Amino acid sequence: MAEDKKLFKGFSRRDLLKSLGGIPILGAVWFAGVNHDKKSKLERDFLLEKLNIKATPPPESGPMSGEPLRIGVIGFGIRGEQLMRSLGLATNEWLEEMAENERKNPNDMRLADFKAQESLNVKLSGICDIFDVRAENALRSFNTNDNTCKRYDTYLDMIHSGEIDAVIIATPDHWHAPMAQAAIEAGIHVYLEKPMTHTIAETYTLREACRKNPKAVFAVGHQHRQTQSFLTAMDALEKNTLGHVSLIMTTTNRNDDNGAWQYDIHPEASPETIDWNAFLGTAPQVPFNVEHFFRWRKWWAYGSGLSGDLLTHDYDRINCILKMGIPKYVTASGGIYTHRDGRNVPDVMHVNMEFPEFSTGGTQRESKENGMTLVYSATLGNQFERGTVLMGHDASMKLGNTLSIYADPRSTKYRDLIEEGRIDPNVPIFQYDPSAVSGVDAVTSATAKYFADKGLLWTYRDGKRVDSTFLHIREWLSCIRNGGEPSCGIQEGFEEAIAAHMAGLSYKIGRKIAWDEASESIIALPGEDLDAILLNNEV
Amino acid sequence: MNDKLNFNQIQLVSLVLLRILIGWHFLYEGVIKLYNPSWTAKGYLLSATYMEGFFGWLASDSMIAVTDTLNIAALIFVGVSLLLGFKSSWGSLIGIGLLLFYYLAHPPFPGYPLGPSEGSYWIINKNLIEAAALFVIFLFPTSSFVGIDRLFVKKEITPSTT
């Protein structure tokens, strides 16, 4: 005490003020900071509670235990190799190339991501590719001392070998259904790349085969179904966050040779190294042609252009969220405007799908709103990112790897909140970014929006990427091992294929194509053979 | 150094005012982040346009919690120290360090991408100017005249004046 007295001896009130005057300022600033956070948190919680959207992670598929599944791959091209990597199997060449990339650029995480991938407990037992170079390439890497991997001359040999439990099919479109059907009928599980079929007739026969052989697990390769933002979008739509959705815009925007299916032609390709007749199958018999072999997506004979290759992705993305099924009417137009190189599939295409009886639910007078159009707009000559937007009376949803919902200024549902200034139509009322720390946020400031959009978004893509194809294949393997239905099975594939074929038909015929739900058929005029039109190379 | 400087009234008031303004700014930034559980520097660090390797490391999964905590602690320490006039030379040095980090992650160098900002900058921006102001505060300390440090100075002076 004596010390204390001594300490303050000679201290005037003025001294004290000069010593401790900062304290009230500190208190005021601290209080203001706490108060600001509390207020913005209240606003955020208020919005989140009001919207009640759950960023639910997809249900985890079951364990990968038991005997290793014996997988056969049909088609070891670009997509076949990618699918093998999702299975955990990479060629020696790819591993060397990625190791070299990692040495040059430590931020290149492709090899590290691949190595960190969970083991799916499978072995590659069979390979079927009609181009010797690719088949031998696969054998060199996968037929090792630890694993026997055989090359089969034909897919039928492999399917009936008794040494394969499941096949992954990544061939040109015109082989999808015949191969899948043969496998399913032999009781072999199938993972089939999109589009599910190349003709209308095949779509029905494949569905029939799946119905008759329910033990064989069939999945279509629409890996988007595993994307978390899509599951969050489903919840948002169930909660009627958008009101009645009248228009959906989906787009393809590409501007490079690879995006226009100008794939590399292998220097060793020749009639000696390629089984040309096996490639052609039921396609028109033409002489050996390397361009047809490597760039088959450019011709209706083997592929289906934008409608089969890319529209199917966008259609299935929306069908996964809305389950709106097959459109009642489809009109399409377009042309070959950016790549006049002898191809006969369009490179610019617009497809309008009409769902006159479909509604996501409304917030206005009953019966005022019903019906929806899905627009698919594609160009292979410009890559301005137009994204995917679902446009409802109350809000719009921008859908990608992230998800943003903006209230509509003329919304019925949010009218009061907009008037009170609690919702700004220019700032998302809900944003979901799977890479963000908390995962979900009702964004209340433009700055937060910037970080969600820019910083975290692309880092998520380039950094900690979740490989959705891996998840999709894992789901298929889990259904084989533990039971259950793949998220994109035969029914979803049927809807995808019919919708794509309707678009292809409308493009070719130049008329609105209609679907008759009662008879489950595309309406044809008397004497019209729709499949012949779809496959016609002259149009 | 502290005791040797003698300021006239206007100089002293100006320097104290500058110290309080900067302290105010730091403290508010720190408190806002402290009470916002979802705040993280990750976005700022990962979008760095310079020394990306270093800032990427600070933002890495194993580091980001430490980075965030240290950032908040440093902001609040600098704020409190400058506002109260307590260990202000430490406060100003740490503050300069923080500001240089912010500056280097997104420097307005010619040819470097500028993020969204409320003004236009070429080489010099407000982070750098604030760091320079803190250097002035470091060189011309005022906390022994106005601030808690005055208590300790007085304690030493008191015996000799009685």
Short mmCIF file of N, CA and C in Angstrom, two decimals, chain A residues 173-174 176-177 192-204 206 304 308 493-494 496-498 500-501:
data_model
loop_
_atom_site.label_atom_id
_atom_site.label_comp_id
_atom_site.label_asym_id
_atom_site.label_seq_id
_atom_site.Cartn_x
_atom_site.Cartn_y
_atom_site.Cartn_z
N ASP A 173 -20.60 -44.01 -78.97
CA ASP A 173 -22.02 -44.14 -78.58
C ASP A 173 -22.72 -45.33 -79.22
N HIS A 174 -22.40 -45.62 -80.50
CA HIS A 174 -23.18 -46.64 -81.20
C HIS A 174 -22.92 -48.04 -80.64
N HIS A 176 -22.67 -48.41 -77.16
CA HIS A 176 -23.09 -48.40 -75.74
C HIS A 176 -24.13 -49.48 -75.44
N ALA A 177 -25.28 -49.38 -76.12
CA ALA A 177 -26.40 -50.25 -75.77
C ALA A 177 -26.13 -51.73 -76.09
N LEU A 192 -21.97 -47.57 -67.54
CA LEU A 192 -22.00 -47.17 -68.94
C LEU A 192 -21.87 -45.66 -69.08
N GLU A 193 -20.98 -45.24 -69.98
CA GLU A 193 -20.83 -43.81 -70.22
C GLU A 193 -22.08 -43.25 -70.88
N LYS A 194 -22.26 -41.94 -70.75
CA LYS A 194 -23.41 -41.30 -71.41
C LYS A 194 -23.05 -40.98 -72.86
N PRO A 195 -24.00 -40.80 -73.77
CA PRO A 195 -25.43 -41.01 -73.60
C PRO A 195 -25.71 -42.51 -73.51
N MET A 196 -26.81 -42.85 -72.84
CA MET A 196 -27.03 -44.26 -72.58
C MET A 196 -27.16 -45.06 -73.86
N THR A 197 -27.85 -44.48 -74.86
CA THR A 197 -28.05 -45.23 -76.10
C THR A 197 -27.80 -44.31 -77.31
N HIS A 198 -27.71 -44.96 -78.49
CA HIS A 198 -27.49 -44.22 -79.72
C HIS A 198 -28.76 -44.12 -80.55
N THR A 199 -29.70 -45.04 -80.34
CA THR A 199 -30.98 -44.99 -81.07
C THR A 199 -32.14 -45.09 -80.09
N ILE A 200 -33.32 -44.76 -80.62
CA ILE A 200 -34.52 -44.81 -79.78
C ILE A 200 -34.84 -46.26 -79.41
N ALA A 201 -34.78 -47.16 -80.42
CA ALA A 201 -35.15 -48.56 -80.18
C ALA A 201 -34.27 -49.18 -79.08
N GLU A 202 -32.97 -48.89 -79.13
CA GLU A 202 -32.06 -49.46 -78.12
C GLU A 202 -32.45 -49.05 -76.70
N THR A 203 -33.01 -47.83 -76.57
CA THR A 203 -33.35 -47.31 -75.25
C THR A 203 -34.36 -48.23 -74.57
N TYR A 204 -35.32 -48.71 -75.37
CA TYR A 204 -36.34 -49.61 -74.82
C TYR A 204 -35.77 -51.00 -74.56
N LEU A 206 -32.73 -51.92 -73.94
CA LEU A 206 -31.81 -51.94 -72.80
C LEU A 206 -32.59 -51.87 -71.48
N SER A 304 -23.35 -38.55 -81.28
CA SER A 304 -24.60 -37.82 -81.39
C SER A 304 -24.38 -36.34 -81.12
N GLY A 308 -26.12 -35.56 -77.74
CA GLY A 308 -25.80 -36.78 -77.01
C GLY A 308 -24.63 -36.61 -76.05
N GLY A 493 -31.44 -43.07 -66.91
CA GLY A 493 -30.77 -43.19 -68.20
C GLY A 493 -31.77 -43.19 -69.34
N PHE A 494 -32.91 -43.83 -69.13
CA PHE A 494 -33.97 -43.88 -70.13
C PHE A 494 -34.45 -42.46 -70.44
N GLU A 496 -32.89 -39.62 -69.87
CA GLU A 496 -31.79 -38.88 -70.50
C GLU A 496 -31.70 -39.21 -71.99
N ALA A 497 -31.76 -40.50 -72.33
CA ALA A 497 -31.58 -40.91 -73.71
C ALA A 497 -32.74 -40.43 -74.58
N ILE A 498 -33.97 -40.59 -74.09
CA ILE A 498 -35.13 -40.16 -74.89
C ILE A 498 -35.09 -38.65 -75.12
N ALA A 500 -32.50 -36.69 -75.19
CA ALA A 500 -31.44 -36.36 -76.14
C ALA A 500 -31.85 -36.75 -77.56
N HIS A 501 -32.49 -37.91 -77.72
CA HIS A 501 -32.91 -38.33 -79.05
C HIS A 501 -33.98 -37.38 -79.62
#
